[in-house]
Short mmCIF file of C-alpha atoms in Angstrom, two decimals:
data_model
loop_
_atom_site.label_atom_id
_atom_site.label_comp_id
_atom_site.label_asym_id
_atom_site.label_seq_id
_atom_site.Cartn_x
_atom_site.Cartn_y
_atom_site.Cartn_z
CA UNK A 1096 102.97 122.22 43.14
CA UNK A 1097 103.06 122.25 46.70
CA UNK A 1098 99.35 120.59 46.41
CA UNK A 1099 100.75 118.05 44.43
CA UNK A 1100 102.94 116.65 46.49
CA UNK A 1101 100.73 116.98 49.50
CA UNK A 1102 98.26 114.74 47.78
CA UNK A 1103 100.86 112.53 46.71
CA UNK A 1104 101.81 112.18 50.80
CA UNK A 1105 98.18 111.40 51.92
CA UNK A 1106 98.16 108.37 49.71
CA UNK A 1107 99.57 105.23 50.98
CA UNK A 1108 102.30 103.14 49.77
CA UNK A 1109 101.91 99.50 49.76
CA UNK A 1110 102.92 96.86 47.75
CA UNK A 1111 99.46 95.35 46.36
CA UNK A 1112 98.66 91.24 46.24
CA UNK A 1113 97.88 89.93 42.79
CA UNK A 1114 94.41 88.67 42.18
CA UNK A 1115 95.15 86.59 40.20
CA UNK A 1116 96.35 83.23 40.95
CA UNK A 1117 96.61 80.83 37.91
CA UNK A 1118 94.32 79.87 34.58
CA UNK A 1119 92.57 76.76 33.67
CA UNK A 1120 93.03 74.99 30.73
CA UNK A 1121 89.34 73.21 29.51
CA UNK A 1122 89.90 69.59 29.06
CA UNK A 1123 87.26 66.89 27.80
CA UNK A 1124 86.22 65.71 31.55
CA UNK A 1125 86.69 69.47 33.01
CA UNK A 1126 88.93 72.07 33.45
CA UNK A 1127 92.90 71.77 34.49
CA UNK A 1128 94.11 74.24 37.34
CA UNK A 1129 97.46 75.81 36.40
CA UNK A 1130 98.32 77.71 40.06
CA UNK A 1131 100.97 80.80 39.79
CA UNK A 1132 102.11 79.19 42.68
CA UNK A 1133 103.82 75.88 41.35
CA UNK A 1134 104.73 78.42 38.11
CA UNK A 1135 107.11 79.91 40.49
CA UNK A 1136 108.39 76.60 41.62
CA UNK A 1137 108.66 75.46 38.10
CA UNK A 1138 110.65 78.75 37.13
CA UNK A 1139 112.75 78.50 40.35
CA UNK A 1140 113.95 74.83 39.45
CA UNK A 1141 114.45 75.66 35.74
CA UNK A 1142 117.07 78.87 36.90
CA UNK A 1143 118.66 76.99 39.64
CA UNK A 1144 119.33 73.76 37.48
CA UNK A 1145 121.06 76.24 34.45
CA UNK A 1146 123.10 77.77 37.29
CA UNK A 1147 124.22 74.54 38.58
CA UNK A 1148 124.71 73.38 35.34
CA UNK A 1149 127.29 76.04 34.19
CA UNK A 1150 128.96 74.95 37.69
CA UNK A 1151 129.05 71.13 37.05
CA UNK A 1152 130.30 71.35 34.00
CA UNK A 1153 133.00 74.12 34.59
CA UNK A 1154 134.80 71.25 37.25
CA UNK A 1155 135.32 68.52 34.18
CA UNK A 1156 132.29 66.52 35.30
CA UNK A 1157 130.80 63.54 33.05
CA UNK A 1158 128.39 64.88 30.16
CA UNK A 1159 124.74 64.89 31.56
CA UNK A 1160 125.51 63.67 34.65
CA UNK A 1161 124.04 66.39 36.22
CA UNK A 1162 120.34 65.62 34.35
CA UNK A 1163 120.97 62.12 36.07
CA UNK A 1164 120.94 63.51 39.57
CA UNK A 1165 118.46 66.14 38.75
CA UNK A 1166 115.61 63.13 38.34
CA UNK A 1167 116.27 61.91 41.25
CA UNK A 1168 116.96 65.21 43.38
CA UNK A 1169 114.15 67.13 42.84
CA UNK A 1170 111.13 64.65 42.93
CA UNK A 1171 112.70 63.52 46.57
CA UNK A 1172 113.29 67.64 47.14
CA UNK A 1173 109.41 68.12 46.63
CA UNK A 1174 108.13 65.09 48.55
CA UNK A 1175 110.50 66.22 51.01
CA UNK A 1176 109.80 69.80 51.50
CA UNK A 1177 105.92 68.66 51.52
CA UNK A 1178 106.36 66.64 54.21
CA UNK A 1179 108.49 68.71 56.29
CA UNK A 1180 105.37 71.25 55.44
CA UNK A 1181 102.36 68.77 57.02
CA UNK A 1182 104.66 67.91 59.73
CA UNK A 1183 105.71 71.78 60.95
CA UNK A 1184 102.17 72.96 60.55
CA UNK A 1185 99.62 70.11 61.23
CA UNK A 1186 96.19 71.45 62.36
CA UNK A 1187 95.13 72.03 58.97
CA UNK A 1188 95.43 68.08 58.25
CA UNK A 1189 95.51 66.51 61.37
CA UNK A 1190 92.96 68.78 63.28
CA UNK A 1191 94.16 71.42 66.18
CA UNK A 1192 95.89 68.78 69.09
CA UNK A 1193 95.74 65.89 66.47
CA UNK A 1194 92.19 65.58 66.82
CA UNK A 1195 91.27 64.10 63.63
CA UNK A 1196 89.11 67.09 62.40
CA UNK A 1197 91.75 68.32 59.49
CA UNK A 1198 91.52 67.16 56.33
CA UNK A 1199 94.15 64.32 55.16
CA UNK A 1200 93.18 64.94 51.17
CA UNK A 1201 94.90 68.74 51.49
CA UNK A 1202 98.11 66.48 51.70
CA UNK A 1203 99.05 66.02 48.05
CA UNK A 1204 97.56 69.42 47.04
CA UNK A 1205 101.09 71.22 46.50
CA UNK A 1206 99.94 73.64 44.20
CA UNK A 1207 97.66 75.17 47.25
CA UNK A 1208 101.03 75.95 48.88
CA UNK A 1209 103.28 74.78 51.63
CA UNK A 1210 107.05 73.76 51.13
CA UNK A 1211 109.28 73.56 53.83
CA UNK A 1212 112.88 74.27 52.78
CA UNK A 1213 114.62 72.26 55.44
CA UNK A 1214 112.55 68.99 54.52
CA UNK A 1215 113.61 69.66 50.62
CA UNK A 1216 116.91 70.01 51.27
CA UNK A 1217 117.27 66.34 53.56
CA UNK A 1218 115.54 64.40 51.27
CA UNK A 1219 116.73 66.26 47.86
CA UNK A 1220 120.13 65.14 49.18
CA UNK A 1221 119.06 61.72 49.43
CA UNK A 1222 117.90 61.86 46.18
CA UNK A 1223 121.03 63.21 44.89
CA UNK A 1224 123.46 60.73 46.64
CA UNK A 1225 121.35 58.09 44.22
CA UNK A 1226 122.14 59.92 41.54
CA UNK A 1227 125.52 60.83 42.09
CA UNK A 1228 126.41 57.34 43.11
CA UNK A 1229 124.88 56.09 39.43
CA UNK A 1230 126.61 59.02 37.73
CA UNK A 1231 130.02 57.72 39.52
CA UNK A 1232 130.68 61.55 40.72
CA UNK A 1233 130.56 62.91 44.88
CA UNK A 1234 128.05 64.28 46.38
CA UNK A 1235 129.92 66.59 48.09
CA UNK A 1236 131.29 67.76 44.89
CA UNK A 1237 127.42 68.31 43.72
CA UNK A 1238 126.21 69.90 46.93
CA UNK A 1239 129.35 72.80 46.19
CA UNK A 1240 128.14 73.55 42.53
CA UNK A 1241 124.48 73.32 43.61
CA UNK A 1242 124.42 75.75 46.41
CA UNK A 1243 124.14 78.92 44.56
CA UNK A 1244 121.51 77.59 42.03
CA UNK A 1245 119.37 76.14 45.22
CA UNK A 1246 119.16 79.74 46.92
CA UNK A 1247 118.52 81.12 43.66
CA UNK A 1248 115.34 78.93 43.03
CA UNK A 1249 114.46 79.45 46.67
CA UNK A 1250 114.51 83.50 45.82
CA UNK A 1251 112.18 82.49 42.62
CA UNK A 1252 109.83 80.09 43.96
CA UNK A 1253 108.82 82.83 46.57
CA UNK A 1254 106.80 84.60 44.41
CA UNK A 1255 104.48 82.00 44.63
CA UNK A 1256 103.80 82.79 48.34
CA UNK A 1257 102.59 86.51 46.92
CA UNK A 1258 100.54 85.11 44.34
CA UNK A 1259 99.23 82.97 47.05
CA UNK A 1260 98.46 85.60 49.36
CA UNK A 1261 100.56 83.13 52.33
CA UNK A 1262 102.96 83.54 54.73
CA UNK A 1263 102.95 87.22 55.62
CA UNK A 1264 104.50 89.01 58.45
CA UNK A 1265 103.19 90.97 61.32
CA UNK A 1266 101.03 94.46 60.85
CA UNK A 1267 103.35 97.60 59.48
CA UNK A 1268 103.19 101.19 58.57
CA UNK A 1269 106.32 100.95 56.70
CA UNK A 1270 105.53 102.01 53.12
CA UNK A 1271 106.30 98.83 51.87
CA UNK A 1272 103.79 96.69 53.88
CA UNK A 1273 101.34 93.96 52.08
CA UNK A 1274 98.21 94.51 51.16
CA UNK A 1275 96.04 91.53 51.45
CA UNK A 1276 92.46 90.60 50.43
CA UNK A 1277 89.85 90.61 53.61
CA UNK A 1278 87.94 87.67 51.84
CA UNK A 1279 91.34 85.58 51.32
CA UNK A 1280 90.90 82.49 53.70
CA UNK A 1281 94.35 83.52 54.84
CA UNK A 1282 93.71 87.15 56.46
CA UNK A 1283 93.86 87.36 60.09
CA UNK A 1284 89.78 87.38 61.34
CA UNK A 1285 91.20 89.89 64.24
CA UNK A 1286 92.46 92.38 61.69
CA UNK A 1287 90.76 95.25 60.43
CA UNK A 1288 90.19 95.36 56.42
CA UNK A 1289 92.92 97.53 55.21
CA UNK A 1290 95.84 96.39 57.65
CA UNK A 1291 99.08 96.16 56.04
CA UNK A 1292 101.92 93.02 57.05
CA UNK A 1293 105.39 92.78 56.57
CA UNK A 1294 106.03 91.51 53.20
CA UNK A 1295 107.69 88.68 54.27
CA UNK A 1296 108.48 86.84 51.07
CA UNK A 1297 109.67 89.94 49.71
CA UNK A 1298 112.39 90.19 52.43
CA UNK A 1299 113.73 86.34 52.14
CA UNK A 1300 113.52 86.94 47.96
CA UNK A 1301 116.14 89.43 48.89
CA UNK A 1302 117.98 88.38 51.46
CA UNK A 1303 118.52 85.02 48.83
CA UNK A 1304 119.33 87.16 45.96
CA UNK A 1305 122.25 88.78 48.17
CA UNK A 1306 123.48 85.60 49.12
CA UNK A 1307 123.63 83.89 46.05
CA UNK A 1308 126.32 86.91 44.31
CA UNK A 1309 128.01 86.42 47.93
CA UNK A 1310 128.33 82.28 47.44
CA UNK A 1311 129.55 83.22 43.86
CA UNK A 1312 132.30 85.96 44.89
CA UNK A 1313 133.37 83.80 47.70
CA UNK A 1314 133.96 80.55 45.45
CA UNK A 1315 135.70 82.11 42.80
CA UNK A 1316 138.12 84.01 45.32
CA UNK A 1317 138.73 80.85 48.30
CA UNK A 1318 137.32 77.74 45.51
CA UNK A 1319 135.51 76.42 48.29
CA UNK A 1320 135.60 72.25 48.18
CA UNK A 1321 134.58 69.23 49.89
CA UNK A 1322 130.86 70.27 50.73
CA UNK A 1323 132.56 73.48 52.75
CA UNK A 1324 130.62 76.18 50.08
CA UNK A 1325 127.49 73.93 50.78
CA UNK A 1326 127.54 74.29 54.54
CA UNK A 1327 128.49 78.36 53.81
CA UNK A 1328 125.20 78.20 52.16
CA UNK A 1329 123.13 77.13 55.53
CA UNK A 1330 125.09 79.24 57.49
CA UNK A 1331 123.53 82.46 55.23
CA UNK A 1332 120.51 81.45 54.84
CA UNK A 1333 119.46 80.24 58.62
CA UNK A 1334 121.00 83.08 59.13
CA UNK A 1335 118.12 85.72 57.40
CA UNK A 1336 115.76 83.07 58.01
CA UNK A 1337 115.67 83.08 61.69
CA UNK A 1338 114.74 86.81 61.86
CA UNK A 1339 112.01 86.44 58.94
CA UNK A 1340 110.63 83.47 60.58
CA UNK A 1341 110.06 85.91 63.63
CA UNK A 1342 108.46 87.98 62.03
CA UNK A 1343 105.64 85.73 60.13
CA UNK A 1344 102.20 84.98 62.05
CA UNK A 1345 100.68 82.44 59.72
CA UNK A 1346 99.47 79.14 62.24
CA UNK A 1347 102.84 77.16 62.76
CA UNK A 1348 103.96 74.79 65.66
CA UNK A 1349 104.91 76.32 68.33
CA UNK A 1350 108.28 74.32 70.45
CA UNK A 1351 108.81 75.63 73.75
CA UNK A 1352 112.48 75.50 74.48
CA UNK A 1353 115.23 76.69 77.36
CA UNK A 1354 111.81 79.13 78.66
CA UNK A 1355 111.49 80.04 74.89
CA UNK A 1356 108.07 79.29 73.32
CA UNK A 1357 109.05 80.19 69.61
CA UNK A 1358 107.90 78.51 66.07
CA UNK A 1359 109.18 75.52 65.20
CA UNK A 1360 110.95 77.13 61.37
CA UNK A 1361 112.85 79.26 64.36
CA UNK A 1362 114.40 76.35 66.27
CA UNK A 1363 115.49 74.57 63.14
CA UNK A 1364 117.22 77.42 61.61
CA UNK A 1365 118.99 78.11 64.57
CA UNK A 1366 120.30 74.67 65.20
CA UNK A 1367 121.08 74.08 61.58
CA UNK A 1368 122.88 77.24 61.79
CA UNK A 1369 125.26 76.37 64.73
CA UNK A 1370 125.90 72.71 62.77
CA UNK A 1371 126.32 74.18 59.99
CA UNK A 1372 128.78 76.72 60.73
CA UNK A 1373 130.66 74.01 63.23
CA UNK A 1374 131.01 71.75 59.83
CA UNK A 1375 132.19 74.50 57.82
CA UNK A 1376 135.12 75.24 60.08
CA UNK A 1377 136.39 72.00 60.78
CA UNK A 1378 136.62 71.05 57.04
CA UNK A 1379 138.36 74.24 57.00
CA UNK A 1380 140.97 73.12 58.89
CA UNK A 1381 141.35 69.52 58.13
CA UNK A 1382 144.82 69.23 55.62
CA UNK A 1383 143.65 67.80 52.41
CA UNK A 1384 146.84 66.62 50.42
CA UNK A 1385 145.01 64.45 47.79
CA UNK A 1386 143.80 67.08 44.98
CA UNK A 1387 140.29 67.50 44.26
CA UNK A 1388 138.12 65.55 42.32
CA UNK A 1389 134.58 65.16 41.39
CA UNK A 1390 134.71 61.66 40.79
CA UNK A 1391 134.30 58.62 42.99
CA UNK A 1392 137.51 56.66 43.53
CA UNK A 1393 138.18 53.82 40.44
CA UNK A 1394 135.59 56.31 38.58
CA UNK A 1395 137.79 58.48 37.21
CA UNK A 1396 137.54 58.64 33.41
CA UNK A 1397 140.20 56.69 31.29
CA UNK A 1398 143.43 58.88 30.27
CA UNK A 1399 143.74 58.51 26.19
CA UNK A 1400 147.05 56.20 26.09
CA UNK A 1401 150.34 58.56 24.59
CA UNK A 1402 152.16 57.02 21.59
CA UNK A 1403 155.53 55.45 23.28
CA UNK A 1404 158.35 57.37 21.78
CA UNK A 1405 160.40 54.43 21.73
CA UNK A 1406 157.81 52.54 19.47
CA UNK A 1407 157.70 55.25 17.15
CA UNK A 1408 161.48 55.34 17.03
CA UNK A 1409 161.80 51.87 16.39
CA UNK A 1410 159.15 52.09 13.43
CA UNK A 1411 160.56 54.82 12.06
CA UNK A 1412 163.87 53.27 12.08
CA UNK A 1413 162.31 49.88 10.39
CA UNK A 1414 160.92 52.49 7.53
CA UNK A 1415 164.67 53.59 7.01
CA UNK A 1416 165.84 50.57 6.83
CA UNK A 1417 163.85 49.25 4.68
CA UNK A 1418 163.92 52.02 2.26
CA UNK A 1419 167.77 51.87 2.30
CA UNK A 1420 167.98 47.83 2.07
CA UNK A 1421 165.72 48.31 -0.96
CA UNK A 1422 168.49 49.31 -3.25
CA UNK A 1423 168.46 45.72 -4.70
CA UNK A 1424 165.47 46.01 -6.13
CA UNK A 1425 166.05 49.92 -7.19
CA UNK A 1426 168.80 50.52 -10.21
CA UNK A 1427 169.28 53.99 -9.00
CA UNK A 1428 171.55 53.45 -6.14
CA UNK A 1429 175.03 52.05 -6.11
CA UNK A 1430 175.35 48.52 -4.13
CA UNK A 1431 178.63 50.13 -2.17
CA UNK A 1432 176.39 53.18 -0.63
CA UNK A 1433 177.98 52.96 2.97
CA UNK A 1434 181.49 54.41 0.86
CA UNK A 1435 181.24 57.43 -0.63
CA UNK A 1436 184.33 57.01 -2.73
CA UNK A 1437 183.21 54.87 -4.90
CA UNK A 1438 179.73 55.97 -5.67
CA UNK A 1439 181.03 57.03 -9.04
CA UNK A 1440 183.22 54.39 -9.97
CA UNK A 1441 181.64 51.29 -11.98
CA UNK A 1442 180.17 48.89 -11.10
CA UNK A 1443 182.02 44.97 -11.69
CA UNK A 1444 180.19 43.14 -14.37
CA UNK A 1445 177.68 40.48 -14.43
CA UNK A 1446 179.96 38.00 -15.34
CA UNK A 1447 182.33 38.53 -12.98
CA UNK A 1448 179.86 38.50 -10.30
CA UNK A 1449 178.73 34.94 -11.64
CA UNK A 1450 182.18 33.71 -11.39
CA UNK A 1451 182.77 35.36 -7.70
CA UNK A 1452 179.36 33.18 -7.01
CA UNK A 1453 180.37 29.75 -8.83
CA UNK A 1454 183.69 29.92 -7.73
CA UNK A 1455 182.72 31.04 -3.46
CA UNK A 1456 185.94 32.71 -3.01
CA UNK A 1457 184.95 36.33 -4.47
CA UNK A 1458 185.07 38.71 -1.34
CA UNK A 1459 183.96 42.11 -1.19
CA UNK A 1460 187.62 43.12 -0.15
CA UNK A 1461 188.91 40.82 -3.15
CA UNK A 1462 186.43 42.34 -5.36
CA UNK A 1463 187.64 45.87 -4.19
CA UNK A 1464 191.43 45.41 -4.40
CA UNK A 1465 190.90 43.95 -7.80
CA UNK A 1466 189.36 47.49 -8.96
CA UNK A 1467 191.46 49.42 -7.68
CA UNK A 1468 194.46 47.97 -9.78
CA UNK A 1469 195.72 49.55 -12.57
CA UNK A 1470 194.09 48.30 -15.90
CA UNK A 1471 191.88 45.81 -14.14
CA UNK A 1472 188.81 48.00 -14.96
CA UNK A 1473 186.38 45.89 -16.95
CA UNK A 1474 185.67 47.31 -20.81
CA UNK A 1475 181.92 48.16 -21.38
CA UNK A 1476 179.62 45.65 -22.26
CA UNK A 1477 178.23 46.59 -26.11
CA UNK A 1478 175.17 44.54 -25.59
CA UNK A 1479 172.16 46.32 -24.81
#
């Protein structure tokens, strides 16, 4: 036994990369490239858009009007995190210095990797405000339900970077470290076969995952509104992202700052940390008397006009009537029914009503005395 769990110490732990990458799919002209990278992406969009959409819909939102910010959202989100990418870490395109050595075709090739958050996020937002503005709802309002759903596809879409074999962290012996391929293009040439790194993606996969039960116990308990659970969102995640940034060694720009030379990812998640956190508390304290909505002002949806209980009154009254008046035409009711005492006396004759008409001076009182005398009730017409 005690052999056995000798051995078991001598080997190393590690956390292996995949080799494999993606499949092709033969086509007529050649072969298409599906990479494991833009999988993850795909997979990571598809999650955060059902989280968001449970959200949305849960504030009394317009049906689909979530699918109409979505297409314009995410395509500005990926042209945006793409360019954010080329611009944070140029040599590769531009050439070391801007020399004109890189390669400007490695550009549009996403699916080879490179997505910077912060540039998805500005431009996604831009995208959004156009659809929110055509779907009459605020963007503010959007940014609150989406903020969960975009760490969530952030945690997702980092697989891709393991797939990829990218963006790893400085050497380790912790038992966790990375193991990456010596022939990968991205292994350090200075490192010996064998080294392990800090599994880098692993760590922000995490550190996301955490966050987004945190955004979700921290809505439902404070209901966070007016873009205040959005900017909670940057607060967490510059937050993790400053130290895991540290601790990456992949070719970045480097920005030189108050005698700090540190990458570029660094000083952006530290400034959009302070801002971030400065927004969140002033919106905290700002009084907001009107009640919430999601909708633009004079885009509310139409109320469903309520029946005016005086108009039904009066109808219903008109029915009465109507039914009641409607004794002339009905032999079943007496012609005196506002007296009860003389619902079961007769009724005066037809010819004495023809007189009362010829003659104009019948009255109803007339008519009524005249009954009520003794022996002046009419004898029984015999003819039927």
């Amino acid at each position: 036994m005690q052999t056995v769990l000798h051995a078991a110490a001598m080997v190393p732990l590690s956390i292996p990369s995949p080799s494999w990458s993606g499949f092709d799919i033969p086509l007529p002209w050649g072969t298409l490239r599906i990479h494991a990278y833009a999988l993850c992406i795909l997979a990571g969009i598809i999650v955060g858009l059902w989280l968001t959409s449970a959200r949305w819909k849960s504030r009394g939102t317009p049906e689909g009007s979530l699918w109409d910010i979505a297409i314009w959202a995410i395509p500005f989100g990926i042209i945006g995190g793409r360019l954010y990418h080329v611009f944070s870490s140029p040599d590769a395109y531009f050439g070391p210095g801007f020399d004109g050595t890189g390669d400007l075709s490695l550009i549009p090739q996403i699916q080879r990797g490179g997505l910077g958050i912060w540039g998805a996020v500005i431009l996604g937002a831009v995208g959004a405000w156009i659809g929110c503005r055509r779907a009459g709802v605020k963007l503010t309002a959007f940014l609150d339900a989406a903020a969960p759903g975009l760490l969530l596809a952030q945690a997702i879409g980092r697989l891709g970077n393991w797939f990829n074999q990218e963006l790893f962290g400085a050497p380790t012996t912790l038992p966790w470290g990375l193991e990456i391929d010596p022939a990968n293009a991205n292994f350090p040439p200075d490192m010996a076969a064998g080294t392990l790194f800090h599994p880098t993606f692993l760590y922000e996969m995490l550190w996301n995952l955490v966050g987004v039960a945190i955004l979700l116990l921290l809505d439902r308990k404070f209901r966070f509104r007016h873009g205040r659970l959005f900017w909670l969102y940057a607060v967490y995640y510059t937050l993790g992202r400053v130290w895991i940034e540290a601790l990456r060694i992949d070719d970045a720009e480097q920005i030189s700052l108050f005698g700090i030379t540190t990458r570029l990812n660094v000083w952006t998640s530290i400034f959009v940390f302070i801002a971030a956190l400065a927004i969140f508390l002033i919106l905290g304290r700002r009084g907001r008397p009107v009640p919430d909505t999601p909708y633009l002002p004079g885009r509310e949806p139409e109320k469903k006009a309520e029946k005016d209980p005086a108009a039904v009154t009066s109808v219903t009254s008109h029915d009465v009537d109507a039914s009641v008046s409607d004794g002339g035409s009905r032999g079943n009711l007496p012609d005196n029914q506002s007296d009860p005492g003389h619902v079961d006396e007769p009724q005066e004759s037809v010819g004495d009503r023809d007189k009362d008409r010829a003659s104009g001076t019948g009255s109803t009182s007339a008519a009524t005395a005249a009954r009520k005398a003794p022996g002046s009730t009419p004898k029984a017409d015999d003819t039927k």
